[in-house]
Structure formats: C-alpha cells, structure tokens
mmCIF file of N, CA, C and O and ligand atoms in Angstrom:
data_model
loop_
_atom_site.group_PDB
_atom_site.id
_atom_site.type_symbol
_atom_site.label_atom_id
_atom_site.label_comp_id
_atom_site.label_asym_id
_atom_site.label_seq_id
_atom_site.Cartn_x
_atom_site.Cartn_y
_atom_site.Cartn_z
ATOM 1 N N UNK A 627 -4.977 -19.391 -3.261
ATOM 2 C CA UNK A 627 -6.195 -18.924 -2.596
ATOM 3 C C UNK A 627 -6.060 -17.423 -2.313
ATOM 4 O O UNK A 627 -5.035 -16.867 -1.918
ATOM 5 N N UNK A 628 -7.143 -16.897 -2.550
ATOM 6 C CA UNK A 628 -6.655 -15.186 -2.468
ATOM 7 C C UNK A 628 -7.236 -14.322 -1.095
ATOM 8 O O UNK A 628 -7.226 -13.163 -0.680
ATOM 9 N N UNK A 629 -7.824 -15.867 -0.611
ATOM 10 C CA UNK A 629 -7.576 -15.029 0.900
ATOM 11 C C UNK A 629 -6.520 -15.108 1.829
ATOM 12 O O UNK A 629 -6.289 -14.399 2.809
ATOM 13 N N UNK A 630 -5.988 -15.956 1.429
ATOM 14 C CA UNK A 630 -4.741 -16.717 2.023
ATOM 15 C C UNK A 630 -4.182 -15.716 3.014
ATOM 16 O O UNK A 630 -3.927 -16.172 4.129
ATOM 17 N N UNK A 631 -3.867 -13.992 2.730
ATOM 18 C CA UNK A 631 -3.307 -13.586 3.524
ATOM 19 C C UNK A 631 -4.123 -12.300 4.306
ATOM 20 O O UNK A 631 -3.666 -11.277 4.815
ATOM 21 N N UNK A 632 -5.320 -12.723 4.200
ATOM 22 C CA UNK A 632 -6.218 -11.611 4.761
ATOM 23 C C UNK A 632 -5.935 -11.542 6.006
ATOM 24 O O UNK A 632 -6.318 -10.471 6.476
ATOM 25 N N UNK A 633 -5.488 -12.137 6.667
ATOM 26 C CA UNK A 633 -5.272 -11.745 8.039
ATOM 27 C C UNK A 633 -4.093 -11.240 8.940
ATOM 28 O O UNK A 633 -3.825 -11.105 10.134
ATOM 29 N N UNK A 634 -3.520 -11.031 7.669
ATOM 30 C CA UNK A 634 -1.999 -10.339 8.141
ATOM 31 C C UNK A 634 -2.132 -9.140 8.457
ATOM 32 O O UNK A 634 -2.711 -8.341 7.721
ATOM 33 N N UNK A 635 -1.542 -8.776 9.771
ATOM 34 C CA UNK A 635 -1.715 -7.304 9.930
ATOM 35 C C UNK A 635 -0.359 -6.570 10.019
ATOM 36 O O UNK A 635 0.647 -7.005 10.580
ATOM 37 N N UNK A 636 -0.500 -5.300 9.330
ATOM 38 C CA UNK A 636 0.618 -4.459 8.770
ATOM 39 C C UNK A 636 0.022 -2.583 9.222
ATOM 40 O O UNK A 636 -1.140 -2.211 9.059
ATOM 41 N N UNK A 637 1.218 -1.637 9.813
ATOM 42 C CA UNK A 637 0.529 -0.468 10.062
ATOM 43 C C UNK A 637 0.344 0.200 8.412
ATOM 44 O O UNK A 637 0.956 -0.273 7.454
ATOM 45 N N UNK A 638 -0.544 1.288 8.315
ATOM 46 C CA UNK A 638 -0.620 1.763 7.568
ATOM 47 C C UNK A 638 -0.153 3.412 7.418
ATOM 48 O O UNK A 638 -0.923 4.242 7.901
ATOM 49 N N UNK A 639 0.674 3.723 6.979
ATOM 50 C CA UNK A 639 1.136 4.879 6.704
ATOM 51 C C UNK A 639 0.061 5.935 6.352
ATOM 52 O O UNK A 639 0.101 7.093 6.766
ATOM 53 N N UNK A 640 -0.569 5.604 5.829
ATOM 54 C CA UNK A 640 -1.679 6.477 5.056
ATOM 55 C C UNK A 640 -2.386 7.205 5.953
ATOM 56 O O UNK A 640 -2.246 8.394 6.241
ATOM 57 N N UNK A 641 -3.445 6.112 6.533
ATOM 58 C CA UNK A 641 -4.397 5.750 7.457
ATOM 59 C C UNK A 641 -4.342 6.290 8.621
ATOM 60 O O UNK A 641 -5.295 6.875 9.136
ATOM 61 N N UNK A 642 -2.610 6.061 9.429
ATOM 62 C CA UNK A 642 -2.254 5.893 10.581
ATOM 63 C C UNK A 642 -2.738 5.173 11.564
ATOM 64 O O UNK A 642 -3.140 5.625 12.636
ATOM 65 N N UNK A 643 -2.713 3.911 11.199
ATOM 66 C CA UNK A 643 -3.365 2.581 12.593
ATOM 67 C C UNK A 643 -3.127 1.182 11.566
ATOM 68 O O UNK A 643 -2.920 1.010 10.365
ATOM 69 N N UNK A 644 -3.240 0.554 12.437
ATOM 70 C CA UNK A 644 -2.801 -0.766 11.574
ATOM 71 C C UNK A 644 -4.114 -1.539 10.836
ATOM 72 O O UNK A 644 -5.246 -1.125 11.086
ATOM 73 N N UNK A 645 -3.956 -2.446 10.105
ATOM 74 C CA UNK A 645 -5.181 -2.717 9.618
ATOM 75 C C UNK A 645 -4.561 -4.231 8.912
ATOM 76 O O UNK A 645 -3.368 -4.489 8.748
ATOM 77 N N UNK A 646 -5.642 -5.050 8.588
ATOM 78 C CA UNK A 646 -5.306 -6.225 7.523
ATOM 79 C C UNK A 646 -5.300 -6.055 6.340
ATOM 80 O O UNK A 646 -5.751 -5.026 5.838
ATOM 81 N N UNK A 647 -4.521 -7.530 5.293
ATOM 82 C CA UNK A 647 -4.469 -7.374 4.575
ATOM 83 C C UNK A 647 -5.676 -7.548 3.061
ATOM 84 O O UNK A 647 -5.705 -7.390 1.841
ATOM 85 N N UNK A 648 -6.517 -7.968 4.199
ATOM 86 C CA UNK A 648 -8.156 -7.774 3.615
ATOM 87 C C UNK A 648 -8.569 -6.338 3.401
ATOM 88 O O UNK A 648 -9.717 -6.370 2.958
ATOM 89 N N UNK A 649 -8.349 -5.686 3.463
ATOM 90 C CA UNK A 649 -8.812 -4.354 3.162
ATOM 91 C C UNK A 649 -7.516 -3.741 2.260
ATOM 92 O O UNK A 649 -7.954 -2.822 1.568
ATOM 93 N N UNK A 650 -6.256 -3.916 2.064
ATOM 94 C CA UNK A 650 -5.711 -2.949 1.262
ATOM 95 C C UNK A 650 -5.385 -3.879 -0.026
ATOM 96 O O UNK A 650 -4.399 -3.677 -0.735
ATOM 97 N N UNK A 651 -6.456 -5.073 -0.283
ATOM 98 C CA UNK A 651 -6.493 -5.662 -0.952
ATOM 99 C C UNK A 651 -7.565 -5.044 -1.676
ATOM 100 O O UNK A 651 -7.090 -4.831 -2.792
ATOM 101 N N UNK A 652 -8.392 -4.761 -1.662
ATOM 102 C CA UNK A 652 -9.840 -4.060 -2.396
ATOM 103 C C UNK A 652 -9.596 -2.552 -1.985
ATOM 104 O O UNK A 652 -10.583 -1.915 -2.354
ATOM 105 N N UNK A 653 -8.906 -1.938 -1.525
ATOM 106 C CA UNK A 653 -9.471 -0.123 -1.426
ATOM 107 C C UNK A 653 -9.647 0.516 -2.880
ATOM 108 O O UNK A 653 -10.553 1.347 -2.935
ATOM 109 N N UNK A 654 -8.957 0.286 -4.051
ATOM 110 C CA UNK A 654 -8.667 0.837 -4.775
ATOM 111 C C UNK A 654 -9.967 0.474 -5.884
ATOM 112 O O UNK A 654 -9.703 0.412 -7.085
ATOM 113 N N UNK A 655 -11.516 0.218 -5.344
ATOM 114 C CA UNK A 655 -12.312 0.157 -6.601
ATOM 115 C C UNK A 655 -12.526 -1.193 -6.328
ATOM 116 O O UNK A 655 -12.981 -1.696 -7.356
ATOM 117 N N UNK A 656 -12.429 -1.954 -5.518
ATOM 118 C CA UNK A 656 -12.182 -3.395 -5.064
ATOM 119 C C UNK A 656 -10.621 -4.166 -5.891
ATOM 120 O O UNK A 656 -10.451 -5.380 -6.001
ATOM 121 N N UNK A 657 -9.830 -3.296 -6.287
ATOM 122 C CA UNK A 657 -8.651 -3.845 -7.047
ATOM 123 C C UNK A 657 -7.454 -3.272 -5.501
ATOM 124 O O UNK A 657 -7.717 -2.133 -5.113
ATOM 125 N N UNK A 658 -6.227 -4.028 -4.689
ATOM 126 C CA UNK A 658 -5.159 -3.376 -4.217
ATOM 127 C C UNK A 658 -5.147 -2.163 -4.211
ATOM 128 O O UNK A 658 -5.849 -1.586 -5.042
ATOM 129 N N UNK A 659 -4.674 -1.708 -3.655
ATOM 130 C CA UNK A 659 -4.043 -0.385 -3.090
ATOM 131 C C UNK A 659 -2.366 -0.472 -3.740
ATOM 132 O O UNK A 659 -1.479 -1.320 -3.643
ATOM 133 N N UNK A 660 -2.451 0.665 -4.330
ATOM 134 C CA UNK A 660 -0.947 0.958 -5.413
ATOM 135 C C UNK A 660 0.162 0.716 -4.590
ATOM 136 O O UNK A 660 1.304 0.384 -4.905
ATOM 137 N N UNK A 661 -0.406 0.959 -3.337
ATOM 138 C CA UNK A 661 0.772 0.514 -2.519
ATOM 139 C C UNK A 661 1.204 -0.591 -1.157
ATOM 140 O O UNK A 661 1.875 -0.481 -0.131
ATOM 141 N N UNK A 662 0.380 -1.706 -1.834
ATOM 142 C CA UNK A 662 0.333 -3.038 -1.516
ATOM 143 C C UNK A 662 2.017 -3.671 -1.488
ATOM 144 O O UNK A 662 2.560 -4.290 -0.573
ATOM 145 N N UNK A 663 2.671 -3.210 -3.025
ATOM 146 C CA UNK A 663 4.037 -3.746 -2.912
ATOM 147 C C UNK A 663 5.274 -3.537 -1.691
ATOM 148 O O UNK A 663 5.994 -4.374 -1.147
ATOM 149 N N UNK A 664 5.176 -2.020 -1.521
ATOM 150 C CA UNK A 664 6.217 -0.958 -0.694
ATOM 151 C C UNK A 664 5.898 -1.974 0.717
ATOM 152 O O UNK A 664 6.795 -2.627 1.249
ATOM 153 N N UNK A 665 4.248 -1.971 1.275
ATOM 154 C CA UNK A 665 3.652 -2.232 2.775
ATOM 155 C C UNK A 665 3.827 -4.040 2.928
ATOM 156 O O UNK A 665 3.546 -4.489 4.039
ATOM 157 N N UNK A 666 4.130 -4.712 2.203
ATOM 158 C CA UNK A 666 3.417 -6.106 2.408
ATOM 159 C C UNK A 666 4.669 -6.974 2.031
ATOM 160 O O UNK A 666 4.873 -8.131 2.400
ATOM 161 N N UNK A 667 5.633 -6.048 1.064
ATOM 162 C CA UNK A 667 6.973 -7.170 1.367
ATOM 163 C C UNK A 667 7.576 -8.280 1.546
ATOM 164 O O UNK A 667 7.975 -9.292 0.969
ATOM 165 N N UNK A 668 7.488 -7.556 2.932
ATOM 166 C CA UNK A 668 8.467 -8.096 3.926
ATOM 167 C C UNK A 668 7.500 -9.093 4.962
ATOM 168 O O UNK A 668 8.055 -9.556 5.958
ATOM 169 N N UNK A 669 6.098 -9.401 4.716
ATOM 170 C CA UNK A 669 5.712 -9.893 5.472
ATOM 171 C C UNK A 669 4.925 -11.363 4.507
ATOM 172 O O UNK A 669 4.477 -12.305 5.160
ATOM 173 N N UNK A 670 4.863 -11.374 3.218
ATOM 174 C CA UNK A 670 4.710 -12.415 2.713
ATOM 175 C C UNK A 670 4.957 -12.462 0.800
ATOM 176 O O UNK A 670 4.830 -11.366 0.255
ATOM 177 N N UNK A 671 5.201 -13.360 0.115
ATOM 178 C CA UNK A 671 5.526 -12.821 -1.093
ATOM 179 C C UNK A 671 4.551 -12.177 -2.218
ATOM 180 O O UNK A 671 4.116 -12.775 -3.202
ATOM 181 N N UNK A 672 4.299 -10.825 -1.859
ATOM 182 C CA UNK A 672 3.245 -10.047 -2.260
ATOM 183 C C UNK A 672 3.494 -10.212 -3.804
ATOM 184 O O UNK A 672 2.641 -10.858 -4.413
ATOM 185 N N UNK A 673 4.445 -9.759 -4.435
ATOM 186 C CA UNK A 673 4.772 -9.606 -6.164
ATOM 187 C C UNK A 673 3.861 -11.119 -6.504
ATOM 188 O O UNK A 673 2.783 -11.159 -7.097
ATOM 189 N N UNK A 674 4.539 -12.175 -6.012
ATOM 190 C CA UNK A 674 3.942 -13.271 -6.396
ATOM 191 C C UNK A 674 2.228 -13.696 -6.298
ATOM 192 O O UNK A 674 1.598 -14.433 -7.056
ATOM 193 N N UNK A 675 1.868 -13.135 -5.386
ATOM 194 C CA UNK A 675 0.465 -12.721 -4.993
ATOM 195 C C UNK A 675 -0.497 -11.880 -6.197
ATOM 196 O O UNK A 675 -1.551 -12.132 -6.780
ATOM 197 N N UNK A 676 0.357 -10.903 -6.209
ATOM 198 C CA UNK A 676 -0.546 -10.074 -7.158
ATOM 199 C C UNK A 676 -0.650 -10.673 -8.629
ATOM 200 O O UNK A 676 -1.713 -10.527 -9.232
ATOM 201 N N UNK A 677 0.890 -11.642 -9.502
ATOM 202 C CA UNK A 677 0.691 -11.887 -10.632
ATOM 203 C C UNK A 677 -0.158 -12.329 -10.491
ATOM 204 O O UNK A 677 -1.104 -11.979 -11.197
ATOM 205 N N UNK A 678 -0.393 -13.644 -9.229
ATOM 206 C CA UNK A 678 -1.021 -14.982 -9.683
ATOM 207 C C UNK A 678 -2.936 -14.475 -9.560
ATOM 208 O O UNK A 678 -3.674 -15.223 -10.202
ATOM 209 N N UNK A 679 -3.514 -13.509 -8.929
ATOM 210 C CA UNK A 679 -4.342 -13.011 -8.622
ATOM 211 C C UNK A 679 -4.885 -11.979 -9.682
ATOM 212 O O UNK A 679 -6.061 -11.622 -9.609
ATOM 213 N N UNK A 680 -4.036 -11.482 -10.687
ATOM 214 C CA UNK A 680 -4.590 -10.033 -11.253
ATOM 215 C C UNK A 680 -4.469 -10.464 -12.584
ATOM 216 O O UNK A 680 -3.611 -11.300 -12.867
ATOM 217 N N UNK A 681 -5.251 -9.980 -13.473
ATOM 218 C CA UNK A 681 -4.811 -9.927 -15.004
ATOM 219 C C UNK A 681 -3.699 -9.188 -15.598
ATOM 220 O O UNK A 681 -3.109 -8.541 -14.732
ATOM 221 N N UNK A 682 -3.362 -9.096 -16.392
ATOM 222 C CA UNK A 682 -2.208 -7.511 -16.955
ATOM 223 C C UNK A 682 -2.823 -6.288 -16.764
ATOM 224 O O UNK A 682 -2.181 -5.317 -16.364
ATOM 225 N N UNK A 683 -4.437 -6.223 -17.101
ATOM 226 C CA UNK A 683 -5.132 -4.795 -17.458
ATOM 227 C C UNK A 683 -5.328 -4.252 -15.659
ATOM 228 O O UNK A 683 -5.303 -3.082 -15.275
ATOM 229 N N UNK A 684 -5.549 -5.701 -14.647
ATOM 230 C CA UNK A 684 -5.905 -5.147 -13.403
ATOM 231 C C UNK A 684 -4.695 -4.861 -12.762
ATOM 232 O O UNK A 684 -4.792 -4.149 -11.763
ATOM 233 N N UNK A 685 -3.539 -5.253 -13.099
ATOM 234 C CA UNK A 685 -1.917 -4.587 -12.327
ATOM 235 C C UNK A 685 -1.926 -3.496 -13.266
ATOM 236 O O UNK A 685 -0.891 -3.013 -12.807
ATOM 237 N N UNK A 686 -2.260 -2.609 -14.303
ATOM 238 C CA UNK A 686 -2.314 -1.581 -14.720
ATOM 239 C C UNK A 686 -2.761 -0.688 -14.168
ATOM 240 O O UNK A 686 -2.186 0.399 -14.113
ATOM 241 N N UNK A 687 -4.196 -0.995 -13.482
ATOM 242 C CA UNK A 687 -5.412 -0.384 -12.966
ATOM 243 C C UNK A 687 -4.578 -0.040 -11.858
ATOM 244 O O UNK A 687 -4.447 1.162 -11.622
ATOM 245 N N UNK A 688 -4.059 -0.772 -11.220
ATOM 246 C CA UNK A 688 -3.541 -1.313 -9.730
ATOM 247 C C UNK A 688 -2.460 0.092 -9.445
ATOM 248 O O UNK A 688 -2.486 0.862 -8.485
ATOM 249 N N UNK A 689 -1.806 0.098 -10.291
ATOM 250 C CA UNK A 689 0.031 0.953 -10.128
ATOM 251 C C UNK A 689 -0.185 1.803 -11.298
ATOM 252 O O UNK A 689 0.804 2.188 -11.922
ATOM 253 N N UNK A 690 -1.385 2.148 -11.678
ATOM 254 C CA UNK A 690 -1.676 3.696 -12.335
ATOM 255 C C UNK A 690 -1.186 4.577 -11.339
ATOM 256 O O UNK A 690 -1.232 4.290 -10.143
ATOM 257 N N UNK A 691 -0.548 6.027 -11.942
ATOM 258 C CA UNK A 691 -0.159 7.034 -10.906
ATOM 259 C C UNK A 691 -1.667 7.420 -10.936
ATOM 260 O O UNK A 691 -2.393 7.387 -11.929
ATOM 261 N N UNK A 692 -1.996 7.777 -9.723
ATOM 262 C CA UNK A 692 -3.223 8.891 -9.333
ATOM 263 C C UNK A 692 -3.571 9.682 -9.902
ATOM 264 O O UNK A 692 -2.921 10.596 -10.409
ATOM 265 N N UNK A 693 -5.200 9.386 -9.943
ATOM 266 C CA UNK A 693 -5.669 11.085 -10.498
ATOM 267 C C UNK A 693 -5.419 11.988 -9.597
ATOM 268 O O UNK A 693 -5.178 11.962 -8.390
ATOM 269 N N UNK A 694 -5.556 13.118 -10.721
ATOM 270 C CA UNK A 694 -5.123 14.534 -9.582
ATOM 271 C C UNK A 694 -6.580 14.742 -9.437
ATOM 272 O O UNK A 694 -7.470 14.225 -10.113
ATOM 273 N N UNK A 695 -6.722 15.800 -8.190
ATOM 274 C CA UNK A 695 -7.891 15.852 -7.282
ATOM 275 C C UNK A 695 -8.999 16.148 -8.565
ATOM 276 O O UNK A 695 -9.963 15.429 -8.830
ATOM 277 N N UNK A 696 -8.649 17.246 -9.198
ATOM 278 C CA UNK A 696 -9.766 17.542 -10.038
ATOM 279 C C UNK A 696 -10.550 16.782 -10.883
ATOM 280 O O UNK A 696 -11.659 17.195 -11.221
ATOM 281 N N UNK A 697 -9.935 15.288 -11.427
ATOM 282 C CA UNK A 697 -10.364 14.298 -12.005
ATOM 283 C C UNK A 697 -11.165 13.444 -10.813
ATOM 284 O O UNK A 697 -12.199 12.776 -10.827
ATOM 285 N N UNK A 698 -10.392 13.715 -9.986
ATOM 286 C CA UNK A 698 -11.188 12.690 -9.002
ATOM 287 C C UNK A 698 -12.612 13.461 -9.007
ATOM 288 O O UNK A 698 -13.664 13.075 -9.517
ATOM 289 N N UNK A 699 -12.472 14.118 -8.617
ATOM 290 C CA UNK A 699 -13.358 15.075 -8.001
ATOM 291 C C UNK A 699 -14.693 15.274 -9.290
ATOM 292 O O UNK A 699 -15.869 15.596 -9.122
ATOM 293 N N UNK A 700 -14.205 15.053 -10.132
ATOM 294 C CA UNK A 700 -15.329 14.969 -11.877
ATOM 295 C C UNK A 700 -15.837 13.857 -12.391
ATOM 296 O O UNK A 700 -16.832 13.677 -13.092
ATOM 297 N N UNK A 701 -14.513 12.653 -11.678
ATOM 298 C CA UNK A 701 -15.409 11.088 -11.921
ATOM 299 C C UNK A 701 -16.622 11.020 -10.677
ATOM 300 O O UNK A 701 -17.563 10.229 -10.745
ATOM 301 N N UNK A 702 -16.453 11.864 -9.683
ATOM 302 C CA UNK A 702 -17.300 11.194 -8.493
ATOM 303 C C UNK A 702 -18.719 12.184 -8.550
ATOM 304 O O UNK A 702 -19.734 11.931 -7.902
ATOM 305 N N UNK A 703 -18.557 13.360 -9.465
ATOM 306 C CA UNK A 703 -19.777 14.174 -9.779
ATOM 307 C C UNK A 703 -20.985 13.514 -11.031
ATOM 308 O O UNK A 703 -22.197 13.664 -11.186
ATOM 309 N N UNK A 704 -19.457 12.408 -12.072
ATOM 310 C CA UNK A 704 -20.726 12.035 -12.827
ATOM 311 C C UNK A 704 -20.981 10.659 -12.593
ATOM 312 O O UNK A 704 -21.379 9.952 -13.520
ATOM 313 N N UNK A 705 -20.787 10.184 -11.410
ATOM 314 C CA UNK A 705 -21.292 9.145 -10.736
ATOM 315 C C UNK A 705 -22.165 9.218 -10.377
ATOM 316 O O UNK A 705 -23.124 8.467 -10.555
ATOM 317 N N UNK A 706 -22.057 10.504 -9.528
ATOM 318 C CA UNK A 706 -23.714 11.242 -8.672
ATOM 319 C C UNK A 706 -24.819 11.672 -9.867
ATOM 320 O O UNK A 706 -25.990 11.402 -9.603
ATOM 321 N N UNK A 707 -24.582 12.231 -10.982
ATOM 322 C CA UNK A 707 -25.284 12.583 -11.814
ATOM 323 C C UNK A 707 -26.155 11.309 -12.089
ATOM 324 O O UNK A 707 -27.382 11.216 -12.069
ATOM 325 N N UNK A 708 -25.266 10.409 -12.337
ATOM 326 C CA UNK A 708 -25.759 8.817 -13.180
ATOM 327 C C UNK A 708 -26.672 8.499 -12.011
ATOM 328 O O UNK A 708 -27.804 8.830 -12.368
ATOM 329 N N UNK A 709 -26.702 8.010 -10.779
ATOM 330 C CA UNK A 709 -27.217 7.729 -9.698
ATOM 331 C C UNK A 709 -28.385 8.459 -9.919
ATOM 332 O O UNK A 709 -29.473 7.892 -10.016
ATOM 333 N N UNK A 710 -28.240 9.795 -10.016
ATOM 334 C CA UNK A 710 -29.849 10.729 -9.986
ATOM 335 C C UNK A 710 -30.498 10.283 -10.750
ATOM 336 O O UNK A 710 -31.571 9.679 -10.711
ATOM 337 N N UNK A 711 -29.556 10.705 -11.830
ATOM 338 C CA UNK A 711 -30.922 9.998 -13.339
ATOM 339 C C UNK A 711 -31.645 8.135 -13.234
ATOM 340 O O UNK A 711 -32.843 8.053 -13.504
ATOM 341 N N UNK A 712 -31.121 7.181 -12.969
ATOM 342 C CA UNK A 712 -31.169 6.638 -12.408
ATOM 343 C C UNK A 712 -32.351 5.629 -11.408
ATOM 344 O O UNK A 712 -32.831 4.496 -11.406
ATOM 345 N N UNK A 713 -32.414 7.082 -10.513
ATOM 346 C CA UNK A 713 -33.443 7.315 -9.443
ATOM 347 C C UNK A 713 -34.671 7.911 -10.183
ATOM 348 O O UNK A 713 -35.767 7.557 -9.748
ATOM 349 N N UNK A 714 -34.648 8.781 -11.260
ATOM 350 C CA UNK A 714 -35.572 9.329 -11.610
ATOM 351 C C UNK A 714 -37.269 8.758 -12.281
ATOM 352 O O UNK A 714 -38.119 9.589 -12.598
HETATM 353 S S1 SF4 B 1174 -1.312 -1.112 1.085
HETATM 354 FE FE1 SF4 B 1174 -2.283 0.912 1.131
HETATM 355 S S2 SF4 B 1174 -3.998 0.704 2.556
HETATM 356 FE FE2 SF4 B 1174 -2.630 -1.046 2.861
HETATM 357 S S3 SF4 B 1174 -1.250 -0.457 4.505
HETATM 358 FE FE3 SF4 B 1174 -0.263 0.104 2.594
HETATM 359 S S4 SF4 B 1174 -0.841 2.225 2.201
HETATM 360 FE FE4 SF4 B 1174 -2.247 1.418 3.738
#
C-alpha cells in the first residue's frame, strides 16, 4: 500500500521543520524527493518501498542529479509560455 507510511514524521534538512512522509513522497513532480533514501532509512524500509512503488524509468527520474538553476529556470519559462498560448 503506498500510503502505508504517510504518516511518519521525519525533520527535514532542506526545509528546516519537520514534515511527513506524504509530502517528500510527491515533491519532486509528484515522483520522491532524491533524497527520500539518506532521510527515511532508519525509520522504515524505504529502498524496499521505492522498488515495489516505482518503475525503473521513475527511480531514474527520482535520483537524477539536479538541474542546474539555468535549466530549471528555462523548463519553468516554457511552461509559462505553453500556459499563455494555451489561454489564448
Ligand atoms: S526526503 Fe526531501 S523533502 Fe523529505 S525530509 Fe528529506 S530532504 Fe526533506
């Protein structure tokens, strides 16, 4: 069941405040947070979680290194572009 551990609460380094495991389950695009493995451990068997939950292509998606800002920053302009046209 893949809610099974939504209610575990763990601090977040990132963030700074604690939060569940319902949310750093979807941050990333609704796919985990890359760093689900490092935070979640020790508090239930996460590795096993993610095979049984993800495809191969979505643990790819998942533990991709980061875009650097400027990509970010160019996927989220032609998002806005698409949105306008869109609207038009
Ligand atoms: S998995 Fe990501 S969002 Fe969740 S606690 Fe860790 S760093 Fe924060």
């Amino acid at each position: 069941m893949i809610e099974k551990y939504d209610k575990k609460e763990g601090y977040c380094k990132i963030l700074g405040h604690f939060l569940t495991f319902d949310y750093c389950k979807t941050t990333k695009k609704g796919l985990p947070c890359s760093k689900v493995l490092d935070c979640w451990f020790q508090q239930f068997p996460i590795e096993e979680f993610i095979s049984e939950h993800y495809s191969e292509e979505e643990y790819k998606k998942i533990f991709e290194p980061p875009q650097s800002k400027i990509s970010s920053l160019t996927e989220i302009l032609e998002q806005a572009q698409q949105r306008i046209k869109e609207n038009k």
